[in-house]
Coordinates of C-alpha atoms and ligand atoms in Angstrom, one line a residue:
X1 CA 0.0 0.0 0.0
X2 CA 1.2 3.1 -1.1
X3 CA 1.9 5.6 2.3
X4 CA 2.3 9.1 1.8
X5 CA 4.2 11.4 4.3
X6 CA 1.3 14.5 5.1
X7 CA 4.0 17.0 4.5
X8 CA 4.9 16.0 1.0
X9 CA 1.5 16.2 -0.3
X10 CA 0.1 19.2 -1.9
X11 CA -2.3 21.1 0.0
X12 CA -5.9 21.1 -0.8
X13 CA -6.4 24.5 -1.2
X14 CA -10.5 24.3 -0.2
X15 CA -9.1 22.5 3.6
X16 CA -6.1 25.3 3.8
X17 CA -6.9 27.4 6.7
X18 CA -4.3 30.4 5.4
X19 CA -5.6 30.1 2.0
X20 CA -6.5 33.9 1.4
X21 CA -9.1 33.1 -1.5
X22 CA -11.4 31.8 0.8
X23 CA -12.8 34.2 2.1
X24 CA -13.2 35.8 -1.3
X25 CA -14.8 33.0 -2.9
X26 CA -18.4 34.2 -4.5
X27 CA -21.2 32.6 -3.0
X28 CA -24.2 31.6 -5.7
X29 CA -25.2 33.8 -7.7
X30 CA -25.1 34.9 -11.8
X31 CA -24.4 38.1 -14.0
X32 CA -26.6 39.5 -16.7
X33 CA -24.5 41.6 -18.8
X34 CA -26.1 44.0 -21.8
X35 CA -24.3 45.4 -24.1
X36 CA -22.1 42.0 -24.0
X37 CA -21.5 42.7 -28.0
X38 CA -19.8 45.9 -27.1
X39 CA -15.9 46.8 -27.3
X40 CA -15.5 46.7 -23.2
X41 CA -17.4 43.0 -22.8
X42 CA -15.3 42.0 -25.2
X43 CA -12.0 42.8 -24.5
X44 CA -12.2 42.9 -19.9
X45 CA -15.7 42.0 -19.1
X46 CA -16.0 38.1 -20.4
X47 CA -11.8 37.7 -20.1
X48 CA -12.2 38.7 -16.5
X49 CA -15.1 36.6 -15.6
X50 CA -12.8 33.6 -16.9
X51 CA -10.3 34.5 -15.0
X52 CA -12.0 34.6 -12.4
X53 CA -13.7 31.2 -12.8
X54 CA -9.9 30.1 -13.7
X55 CA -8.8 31.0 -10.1
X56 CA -11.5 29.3 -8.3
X57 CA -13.3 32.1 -7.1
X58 CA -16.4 32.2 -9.0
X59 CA -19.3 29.3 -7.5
X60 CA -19.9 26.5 -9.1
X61 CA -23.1 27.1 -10.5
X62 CA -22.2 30.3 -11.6
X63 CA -24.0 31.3 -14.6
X64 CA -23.6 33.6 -17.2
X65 CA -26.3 35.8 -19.3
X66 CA -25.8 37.9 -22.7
X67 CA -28.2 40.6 -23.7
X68 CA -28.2 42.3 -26.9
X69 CA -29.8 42.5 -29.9
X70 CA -27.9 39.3 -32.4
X71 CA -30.0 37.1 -32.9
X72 CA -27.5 34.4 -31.3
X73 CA -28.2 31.1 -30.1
X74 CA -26.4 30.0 -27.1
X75 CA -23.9 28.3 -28.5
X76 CA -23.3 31.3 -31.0
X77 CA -22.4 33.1 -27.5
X78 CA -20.1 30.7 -26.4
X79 CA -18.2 31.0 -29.1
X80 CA -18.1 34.7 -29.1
X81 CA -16.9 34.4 -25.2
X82 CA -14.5 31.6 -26.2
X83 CA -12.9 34.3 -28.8
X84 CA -12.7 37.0 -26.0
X85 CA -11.6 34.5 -23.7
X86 CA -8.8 32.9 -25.9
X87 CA -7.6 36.6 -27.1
X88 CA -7.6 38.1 -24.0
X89 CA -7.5 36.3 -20.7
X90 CA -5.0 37.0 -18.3
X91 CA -4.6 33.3 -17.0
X92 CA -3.6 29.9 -19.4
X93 CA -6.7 28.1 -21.1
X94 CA -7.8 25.3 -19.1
X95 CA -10.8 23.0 -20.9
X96 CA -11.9 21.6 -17.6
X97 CA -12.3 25.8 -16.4
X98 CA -14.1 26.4 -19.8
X99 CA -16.2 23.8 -20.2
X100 CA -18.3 24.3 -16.6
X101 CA -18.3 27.9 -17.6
X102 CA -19.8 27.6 -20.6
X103 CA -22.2 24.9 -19.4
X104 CA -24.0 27.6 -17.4
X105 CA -23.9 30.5 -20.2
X106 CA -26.9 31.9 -22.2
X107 CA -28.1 34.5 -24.4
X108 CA -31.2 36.2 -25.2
X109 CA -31.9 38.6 -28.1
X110 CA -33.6 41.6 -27.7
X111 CA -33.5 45.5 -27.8
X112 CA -33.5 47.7 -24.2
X113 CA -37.0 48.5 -24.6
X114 CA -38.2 45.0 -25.9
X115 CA -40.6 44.1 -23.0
X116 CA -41.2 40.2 -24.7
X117 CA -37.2 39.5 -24.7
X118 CA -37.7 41.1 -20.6
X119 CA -39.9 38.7 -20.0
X120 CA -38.1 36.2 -21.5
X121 CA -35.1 37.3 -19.2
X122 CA -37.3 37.0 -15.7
X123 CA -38.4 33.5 -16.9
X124 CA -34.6 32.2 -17.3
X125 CA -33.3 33.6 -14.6
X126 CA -35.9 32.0 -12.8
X127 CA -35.6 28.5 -14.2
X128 CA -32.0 29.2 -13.5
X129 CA -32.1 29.5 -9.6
X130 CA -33.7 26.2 -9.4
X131 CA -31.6 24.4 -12.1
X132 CA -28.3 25.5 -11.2
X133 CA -28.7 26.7 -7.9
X134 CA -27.8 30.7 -8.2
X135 CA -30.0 31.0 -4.9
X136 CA -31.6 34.6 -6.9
X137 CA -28.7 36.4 -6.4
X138 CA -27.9 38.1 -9.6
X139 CA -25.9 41.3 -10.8
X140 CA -26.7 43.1 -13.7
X141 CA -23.9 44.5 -15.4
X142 CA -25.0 47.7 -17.2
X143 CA -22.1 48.1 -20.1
X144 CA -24.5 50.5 -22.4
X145 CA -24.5 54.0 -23.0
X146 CA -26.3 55.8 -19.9
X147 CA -29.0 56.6 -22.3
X148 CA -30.1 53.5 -22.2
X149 CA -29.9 53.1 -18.5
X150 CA -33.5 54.1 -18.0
X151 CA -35.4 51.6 -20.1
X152 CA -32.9 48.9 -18.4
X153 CA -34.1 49.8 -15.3
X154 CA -37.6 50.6 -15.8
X155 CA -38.0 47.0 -17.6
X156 CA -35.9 45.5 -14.5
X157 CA -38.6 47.0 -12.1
X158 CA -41.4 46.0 -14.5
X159 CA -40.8 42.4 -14.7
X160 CA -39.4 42.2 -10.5
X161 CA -36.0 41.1 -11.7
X162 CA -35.0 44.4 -9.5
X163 CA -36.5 43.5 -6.3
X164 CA -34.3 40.1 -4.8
X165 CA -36.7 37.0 -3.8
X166 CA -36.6 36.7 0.9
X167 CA -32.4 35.7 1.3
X168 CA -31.2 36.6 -2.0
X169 CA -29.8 40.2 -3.8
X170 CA -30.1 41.9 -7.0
X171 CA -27.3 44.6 -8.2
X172 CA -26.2 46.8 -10.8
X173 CA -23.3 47.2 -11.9
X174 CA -22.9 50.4 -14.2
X175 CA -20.1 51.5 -16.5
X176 CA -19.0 55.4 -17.0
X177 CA -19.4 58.2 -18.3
X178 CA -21.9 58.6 -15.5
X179 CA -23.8 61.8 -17.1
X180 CA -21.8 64.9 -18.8
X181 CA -22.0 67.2 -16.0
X182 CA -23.0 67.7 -12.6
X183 CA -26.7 67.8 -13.4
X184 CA -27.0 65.0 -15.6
X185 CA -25.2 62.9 -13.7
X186 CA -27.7 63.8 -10.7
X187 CA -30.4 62.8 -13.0
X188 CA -28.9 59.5 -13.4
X189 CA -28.2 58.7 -9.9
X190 CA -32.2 59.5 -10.1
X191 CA -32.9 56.9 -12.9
X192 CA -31.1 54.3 -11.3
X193 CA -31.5 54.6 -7.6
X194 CA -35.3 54.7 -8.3
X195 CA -35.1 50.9 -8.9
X196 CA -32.1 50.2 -7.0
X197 CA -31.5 51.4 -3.4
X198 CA -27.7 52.7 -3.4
X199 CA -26.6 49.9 -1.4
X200 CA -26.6 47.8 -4.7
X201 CA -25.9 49.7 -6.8
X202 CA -22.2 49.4 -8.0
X203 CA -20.6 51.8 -10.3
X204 CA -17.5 51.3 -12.0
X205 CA -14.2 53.2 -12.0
X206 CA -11.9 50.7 -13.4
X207 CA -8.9 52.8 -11.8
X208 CA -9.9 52.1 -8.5
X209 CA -9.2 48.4 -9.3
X210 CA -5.9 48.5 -10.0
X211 CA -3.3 47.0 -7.4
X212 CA -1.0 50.1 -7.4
X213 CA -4.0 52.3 -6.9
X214 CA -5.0 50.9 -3.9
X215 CA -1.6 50.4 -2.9
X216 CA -1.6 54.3 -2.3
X217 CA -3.8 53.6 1.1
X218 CA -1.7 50.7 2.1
X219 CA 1.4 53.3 1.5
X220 CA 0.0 55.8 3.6
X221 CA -2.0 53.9 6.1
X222 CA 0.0 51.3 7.4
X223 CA 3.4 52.9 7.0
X224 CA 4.8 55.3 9.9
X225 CA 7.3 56.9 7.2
X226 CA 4.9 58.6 5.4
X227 CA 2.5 60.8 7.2
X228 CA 4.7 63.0 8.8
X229 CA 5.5 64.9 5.4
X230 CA 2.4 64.1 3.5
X231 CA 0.7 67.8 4.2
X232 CA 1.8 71.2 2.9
X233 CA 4.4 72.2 5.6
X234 CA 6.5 69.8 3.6
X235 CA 5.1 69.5 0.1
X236 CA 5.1 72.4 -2.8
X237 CA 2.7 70.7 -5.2
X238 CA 0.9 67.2 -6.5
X239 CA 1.1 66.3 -9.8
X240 CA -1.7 63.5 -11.2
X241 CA -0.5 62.5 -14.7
X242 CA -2.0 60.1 -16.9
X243 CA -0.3 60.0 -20.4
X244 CA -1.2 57.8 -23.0
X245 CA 0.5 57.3 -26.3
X246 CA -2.7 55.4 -28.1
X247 CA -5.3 57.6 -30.1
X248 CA -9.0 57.5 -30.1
X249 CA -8.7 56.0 -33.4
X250 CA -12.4 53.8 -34.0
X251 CA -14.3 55.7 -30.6
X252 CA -15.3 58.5 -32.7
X253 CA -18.8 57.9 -31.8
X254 CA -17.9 57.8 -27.9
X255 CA -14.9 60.3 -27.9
X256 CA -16.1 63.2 -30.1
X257 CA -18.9 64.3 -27.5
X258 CA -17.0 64.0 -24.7
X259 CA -13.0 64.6 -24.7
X260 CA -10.3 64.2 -22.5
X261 CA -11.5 65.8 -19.3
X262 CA -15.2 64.1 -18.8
X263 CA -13.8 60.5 -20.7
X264 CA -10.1 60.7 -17.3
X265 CA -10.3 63.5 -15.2
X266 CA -13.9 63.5 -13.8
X267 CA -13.7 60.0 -12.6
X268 CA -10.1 58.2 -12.9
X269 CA -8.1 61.3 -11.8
X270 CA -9.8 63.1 -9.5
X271 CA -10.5 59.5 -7.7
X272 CA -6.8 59.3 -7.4
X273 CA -6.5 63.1 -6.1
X274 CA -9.0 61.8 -2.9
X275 CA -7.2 58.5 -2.3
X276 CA -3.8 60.5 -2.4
X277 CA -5.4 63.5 -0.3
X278 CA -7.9 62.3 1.8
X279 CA -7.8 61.8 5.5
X280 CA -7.5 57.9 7.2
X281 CA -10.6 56.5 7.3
X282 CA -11.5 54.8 10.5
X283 CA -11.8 51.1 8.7
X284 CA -11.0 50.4 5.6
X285 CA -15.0 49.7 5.1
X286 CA -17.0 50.9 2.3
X287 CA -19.0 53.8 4.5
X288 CA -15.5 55.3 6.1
X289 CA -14.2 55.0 3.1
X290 CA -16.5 57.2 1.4
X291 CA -17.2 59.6 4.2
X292 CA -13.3 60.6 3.7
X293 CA -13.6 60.6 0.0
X294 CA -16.8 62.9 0.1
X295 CA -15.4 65.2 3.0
X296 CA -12.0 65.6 0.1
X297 CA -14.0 66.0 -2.1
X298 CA -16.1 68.8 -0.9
X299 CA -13.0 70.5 0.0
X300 CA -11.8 70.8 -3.5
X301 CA -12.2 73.4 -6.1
X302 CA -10.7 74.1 -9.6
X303 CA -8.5 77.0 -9.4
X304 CA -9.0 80.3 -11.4
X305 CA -8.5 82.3 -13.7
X306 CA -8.9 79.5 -15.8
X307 CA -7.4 80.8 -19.1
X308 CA -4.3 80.6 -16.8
X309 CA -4.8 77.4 -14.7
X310 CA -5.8 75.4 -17.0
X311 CA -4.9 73.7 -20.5
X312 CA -6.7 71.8 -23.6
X313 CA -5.2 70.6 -26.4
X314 CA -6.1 68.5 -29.7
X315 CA -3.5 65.9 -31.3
X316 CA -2.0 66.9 -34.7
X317 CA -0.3 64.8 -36.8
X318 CA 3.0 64.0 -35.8
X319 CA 5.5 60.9 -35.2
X320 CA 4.7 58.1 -32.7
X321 CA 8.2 56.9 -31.9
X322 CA 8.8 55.3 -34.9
X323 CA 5.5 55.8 -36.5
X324 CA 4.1 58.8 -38.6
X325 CA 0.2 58.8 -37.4
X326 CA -3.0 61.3 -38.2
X327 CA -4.8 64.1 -36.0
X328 CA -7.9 63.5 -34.4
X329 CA -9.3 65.5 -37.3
X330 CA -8.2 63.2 -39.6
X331 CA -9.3 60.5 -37.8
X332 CA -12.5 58.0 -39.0
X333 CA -16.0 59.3 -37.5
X334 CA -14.3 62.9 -36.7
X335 CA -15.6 66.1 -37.6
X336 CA -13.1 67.6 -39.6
X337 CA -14.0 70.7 -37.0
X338 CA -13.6 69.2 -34.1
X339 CA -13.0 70.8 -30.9
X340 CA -12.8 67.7 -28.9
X341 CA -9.6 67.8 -26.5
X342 CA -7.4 65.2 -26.2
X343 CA -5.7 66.8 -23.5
X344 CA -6.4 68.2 -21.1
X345 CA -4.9 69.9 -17.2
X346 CA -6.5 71.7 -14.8
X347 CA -5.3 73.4 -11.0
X348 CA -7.3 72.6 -8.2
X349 CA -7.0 73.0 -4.6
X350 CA -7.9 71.6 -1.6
X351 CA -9.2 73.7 1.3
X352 CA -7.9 72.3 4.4
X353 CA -5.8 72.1 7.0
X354 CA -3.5 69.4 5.5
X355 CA -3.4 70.8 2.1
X356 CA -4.0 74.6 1.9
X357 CA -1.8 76.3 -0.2
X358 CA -0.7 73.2 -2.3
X359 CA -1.8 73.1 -6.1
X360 CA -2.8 69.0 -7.5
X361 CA -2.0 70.0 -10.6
X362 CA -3.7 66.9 -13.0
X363 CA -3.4 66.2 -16.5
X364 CA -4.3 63.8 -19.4
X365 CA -3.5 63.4 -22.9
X366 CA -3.6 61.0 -25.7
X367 CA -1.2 60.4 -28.3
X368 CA 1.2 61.7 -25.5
X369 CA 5.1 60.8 -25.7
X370 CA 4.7 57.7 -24.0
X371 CA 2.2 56.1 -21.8
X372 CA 2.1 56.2 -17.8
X373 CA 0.2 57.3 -14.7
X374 CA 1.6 58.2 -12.2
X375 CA 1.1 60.8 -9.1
X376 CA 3.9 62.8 -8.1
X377 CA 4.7 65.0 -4.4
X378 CA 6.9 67.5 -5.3
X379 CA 8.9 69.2 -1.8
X380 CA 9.4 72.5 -1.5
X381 CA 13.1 73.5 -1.1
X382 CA 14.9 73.2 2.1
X383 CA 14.6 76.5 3.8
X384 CA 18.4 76.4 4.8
X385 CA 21.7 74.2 3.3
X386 CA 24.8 75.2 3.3
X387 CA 26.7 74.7 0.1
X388 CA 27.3 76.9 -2.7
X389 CA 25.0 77.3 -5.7
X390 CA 27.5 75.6 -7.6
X391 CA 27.9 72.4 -5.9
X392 CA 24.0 72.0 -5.9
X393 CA 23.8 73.5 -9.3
X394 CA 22.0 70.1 -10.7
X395 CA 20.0 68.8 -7.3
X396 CA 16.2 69.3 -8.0
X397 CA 14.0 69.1 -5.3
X398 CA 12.8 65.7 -3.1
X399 CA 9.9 63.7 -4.9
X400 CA 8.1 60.7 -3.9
X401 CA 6.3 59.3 -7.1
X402 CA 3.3 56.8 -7.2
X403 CA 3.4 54.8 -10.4
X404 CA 0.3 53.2 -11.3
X405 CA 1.7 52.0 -14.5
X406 CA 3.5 50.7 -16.5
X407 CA 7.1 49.7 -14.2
X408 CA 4.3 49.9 -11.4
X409 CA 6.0 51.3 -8.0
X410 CA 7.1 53.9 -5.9
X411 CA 10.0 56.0 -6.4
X412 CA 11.6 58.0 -3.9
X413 CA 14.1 61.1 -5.5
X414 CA 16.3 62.6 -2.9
X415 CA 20.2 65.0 -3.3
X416 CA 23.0 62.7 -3.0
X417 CA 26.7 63.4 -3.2
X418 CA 28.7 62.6 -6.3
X419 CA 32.1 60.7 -5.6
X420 CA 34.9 62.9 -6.0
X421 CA 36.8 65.0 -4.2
X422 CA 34.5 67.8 -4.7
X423 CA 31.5 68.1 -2.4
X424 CA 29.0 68.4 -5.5
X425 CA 25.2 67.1 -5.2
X426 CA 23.0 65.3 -7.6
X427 CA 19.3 63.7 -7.4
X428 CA 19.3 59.8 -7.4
X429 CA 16.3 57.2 -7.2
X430 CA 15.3 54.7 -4.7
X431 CA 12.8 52.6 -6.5
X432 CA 10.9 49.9 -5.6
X433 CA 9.0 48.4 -8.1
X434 CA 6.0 45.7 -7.9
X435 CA 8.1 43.1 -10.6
X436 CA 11.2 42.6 -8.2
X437 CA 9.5 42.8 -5.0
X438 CA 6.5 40.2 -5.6
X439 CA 6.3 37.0 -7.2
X440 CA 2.1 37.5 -7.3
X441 CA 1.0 38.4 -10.4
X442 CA -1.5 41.3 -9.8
X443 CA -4.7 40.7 -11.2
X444 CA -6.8 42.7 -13.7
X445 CA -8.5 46.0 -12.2
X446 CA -12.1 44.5 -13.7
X447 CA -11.4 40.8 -12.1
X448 CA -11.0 42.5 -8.7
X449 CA -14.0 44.7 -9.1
X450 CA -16.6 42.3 -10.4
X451 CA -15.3 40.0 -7.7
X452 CA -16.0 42.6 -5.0
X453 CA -19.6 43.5 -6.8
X454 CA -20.5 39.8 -5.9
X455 CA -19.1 40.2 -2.6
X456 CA -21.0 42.6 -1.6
X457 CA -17.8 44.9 -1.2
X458 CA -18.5 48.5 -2.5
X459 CA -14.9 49.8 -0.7
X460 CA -13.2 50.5 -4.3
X461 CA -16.7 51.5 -5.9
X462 CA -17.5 55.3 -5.9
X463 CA -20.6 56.5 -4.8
X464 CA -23.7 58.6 -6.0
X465 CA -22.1 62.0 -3.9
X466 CA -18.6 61.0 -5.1
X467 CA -20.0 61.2 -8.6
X468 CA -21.9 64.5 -8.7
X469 CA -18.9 65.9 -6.1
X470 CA -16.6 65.4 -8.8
X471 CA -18.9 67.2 -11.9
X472 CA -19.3 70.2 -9.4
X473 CA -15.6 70.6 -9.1
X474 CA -15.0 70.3 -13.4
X475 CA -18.2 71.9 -14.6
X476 CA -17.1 75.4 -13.9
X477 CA -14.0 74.7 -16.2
X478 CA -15.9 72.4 -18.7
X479 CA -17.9 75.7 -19.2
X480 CA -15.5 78.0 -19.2
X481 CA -14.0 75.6 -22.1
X482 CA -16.9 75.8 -24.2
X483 CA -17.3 79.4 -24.1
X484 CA -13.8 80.4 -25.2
X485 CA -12.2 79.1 -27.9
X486 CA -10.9 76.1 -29.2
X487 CA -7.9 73.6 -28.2
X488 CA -4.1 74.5 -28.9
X489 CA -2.9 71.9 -31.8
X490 CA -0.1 70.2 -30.1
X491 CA 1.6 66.9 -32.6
X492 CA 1.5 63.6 -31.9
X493 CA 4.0 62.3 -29.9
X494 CA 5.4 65.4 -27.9
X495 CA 4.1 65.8 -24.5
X496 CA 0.8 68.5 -25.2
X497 CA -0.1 71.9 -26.0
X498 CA 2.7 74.8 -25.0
X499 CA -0.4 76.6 -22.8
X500 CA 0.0 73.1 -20.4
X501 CA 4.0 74.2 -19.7
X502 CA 2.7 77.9 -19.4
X503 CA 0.3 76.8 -16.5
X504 CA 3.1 75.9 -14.5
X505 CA 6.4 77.8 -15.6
X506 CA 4.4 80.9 -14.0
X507 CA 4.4 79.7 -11.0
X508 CA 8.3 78.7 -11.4
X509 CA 7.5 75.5 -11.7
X510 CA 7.5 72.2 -14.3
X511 CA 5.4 69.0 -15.4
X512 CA 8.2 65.8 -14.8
X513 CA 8.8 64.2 -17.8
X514 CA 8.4 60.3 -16.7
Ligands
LIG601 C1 -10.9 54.6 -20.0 C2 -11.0 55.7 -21.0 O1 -11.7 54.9 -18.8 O2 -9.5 54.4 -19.5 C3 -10.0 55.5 -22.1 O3 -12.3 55.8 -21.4 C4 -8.6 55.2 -21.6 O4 -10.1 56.6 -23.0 C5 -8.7 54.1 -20.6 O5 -7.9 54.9 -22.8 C6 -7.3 53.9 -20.0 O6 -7.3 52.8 -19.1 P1 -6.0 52.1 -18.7 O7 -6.4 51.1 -17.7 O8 -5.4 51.4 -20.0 O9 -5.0 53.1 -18.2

């Protein structure tokens, strides 16, 4: 008989008492996703939810439902989310994974407003609970244009598929842009908490997700190192940067109504400017959380005069690194008039003890140099040292820089001496970076988040204040925008419009070039 020593055998990773997935294992329950045809289903949605299922943290039943208007049979689903899956999954293929995934997956054909293909809808997801055991707990993953959020809703309601059965929960999960200003987005929040109370309701800033992003809490709250220099006795300014180097290049049809501010800076950005800013919550729980995040928020106003604080600026044609590419005029689905930015900075401060007197400067831009986000605390100068001008002639000052991607890490700049005989000073890094330090392999922002959705975990979701907090602080600027003017042309590949270095060389002071 064959005897195996205990300690030589793997460990069953369901019995493992310090196995941290337990606890974040999804009870039963399935996700109807409409709009699963569209460009974001596609490419993070359906690859996340295998990846998911691939890492054991989806339930066994767990059952999947497309919505759109095809005129698909189930299987012509699975094959679409075997595509997506193949192209873009994070984790290996695994049949087994695949198979039990696709065993639960269906697909119904109908328009928003189609009130038979509702119907339809409430009559499967009922059959469901008692066929595969879902226990009617479902989530409803809104990944449509908000215009379409209020016949979603409204047929929801209609049909009860809002309102969960004694034991079980119904959410929604919904996609940005959440409105195009303050008011609209108000409206929304109207629309949807109508049918959903806000406690299910989960909306989705895919920034949030990100490891390094909530790394920035982790950095400040559990670290002793930090705090003491994280106000304005010790720091000069904040600068939030997200560059990309991609164009908008076949999202005419989204981009060209919208531009760079409402599509990064409403949501992504100024989400990092309260995590970065805010105070320490009590708990790391969803309702501390957002009490800091509101309070931040509330504190925090775009500075004027705006022709001077802040910058837009439209992509010319221009060279890509190695590649010659067109301006967004040019672009397919663009009005050759456009006056859509693809960049786009603003000042704001933050009235408050902690931060008064300290600009966040934050900008965005497409078809930027490279790409990287990153958020960096500039230190004023020391008030006293005692070498001459010479020997310090190339020291800049201290920076501590977040980088959410790519090289994901945190950099620490500091004045260090060169070897020599001369007592000269020089800035040098101390990096630490995610790819050295961990062997883990972070997961995808949207795997974390729909996890957390089906958790029951709204921590790294904002909510309905956070939203219209963060119109009222870019409406006054969005207006100013479309009353004077139009973007500064700045080419492809250069690091934006000339007005964007104006902002800050005023003050004596200069974007970092990552
Ligand atoms: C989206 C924007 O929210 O974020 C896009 O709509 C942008 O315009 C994208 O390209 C960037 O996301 P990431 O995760 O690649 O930085």
């Amino acid at each position: 008989m064959l005897s195996f020593n205990k300690q030589q055998l793997p460990a069953n990773p369901l019995r493992d008492p310090n196995d941290k997935r337990l606890p974040r294992i999804a009870g039963p329950s399935g996700m109807v996703i409409f709009g699963v045809t569209g460009d974001l289903a596609r490419k993070k949605l359906l690859p996340a939810i295998y990846d998911l299922a691939n890492r054991g943290l989806l339930p066994a039943g767990f059952t999947l439902v497309g919505y759109g208007r095809r005129d698909w049979s189930k299987e012509d689903f699975e094959k679409y989310v075997h595509a997506a899956v193949v192209k873009s999954a994070r984790t290996d293929f695994d049949e087994n994974v695949w198979a039990r995934l696709a065993e639960g997956m269906q697909f119904i054909s109908g328009s928003f407003a189609d009130e038979a293909a509702f119907d339809k809808l409430a009559a499967l997801l009922e059959e469901t609970d008692k066929t595969r055991g879902t226990g009617g707990n479902w989530a409803y993953y809104l990944s449509i244009p908000p215009d379409y959020f209020e016949d979603v809703c409204r047929q929801l309601d209609r049909t009860g598929m809002a309102r969960a059965p004694k034991g079980s929960w119904r959410r929604v999960i919904i996609e940005k842009p959440f409105g195009h200003d303050q008011e609209s987005a108000a409206e929304l929040n109207r629309v949807v908490n109508a049918v959903f109370p806000e406690n299910s309701v989960f909306r989705i800033d895919h920034y949030l997700g990100k490891e390094t992003v909530q790394n920035i809490m982790a950095l400040r709250f559990v670290n002793q190192l930090f705090e003491p220099f994280w106000n304005a006795n010790y720091i000069d300014h904040v600068q939030i940067t997200m560059a990309e180097d991609i164009g908008v290049g076949g999202r005419a049809g989204y981009y060209d109504t919208i531009g760079a501010a409402r599509d990064v800076i409403q949501n992504h950005l100024i989400q990092l400017l309260a995590l970065v800013a805010m105070e320490e919550p009590l708990a790391f729980d969803p309702a501390q959380l957002q009490t800091e995040k509101v309070k931040i928020l509330s504190a925090t106003r775009a500075v004027e005069p705006f022709d001077l604080t802040t910058a837009r600026g439209q992509y010319s044609a221009g060279w890509q690194g190695s590649e010659f590419v067109q301006g967004l005029r040019d672009e397919e689905g663009f009005d050759p008039a456009s006056s859509t930015e693809t960049y786009a900075a603003c000042t704001l401060e933050i009235s408050s003890r902690r931060w008064a007197g300290v600009p966040f400067y934050l900008r965005t831009g497409k078809r930027l140099g490279r790409r990287v986000t990153e958020i960096a605390l500039i230190f004023k100068s020391p008030p006293h040292q005692p070498f001459d001008l010479g020997q310090t002639a190339s020291l800049g000052q201290n920076a501590v820089v977040i980088r959410v991607q790519p090289d994901e890490g945190v950099l620490m700049r500091f004045g260090s001496k060169v070897p020599g005989s001369a007592m000269e000073v020089r800035d040098v890094n101390m990096d630490f970076s995610y790819a050295e330090s961990f062997t883990e392999e972070s997961p995808e922002a949207y795997e974390r988040l729909i996890l957390d959705a089906l958790l029951d975990n709204s921590s790294l979701f904002p909510s309905n204040t956070e939203v219209e907090l963060s119109w009222e602080i870019l409406d006054p600027v969005l207006q100013y925008w479309a009353e004077n003017g139009r973007p500064e042309d700045y080419p492809a590949g250069t690091w934006g419009p000339r007005s964007a270095d104006l902002m800050l060389e005023r003050s004596g002071r200069a974007w970092r070039r990552p």
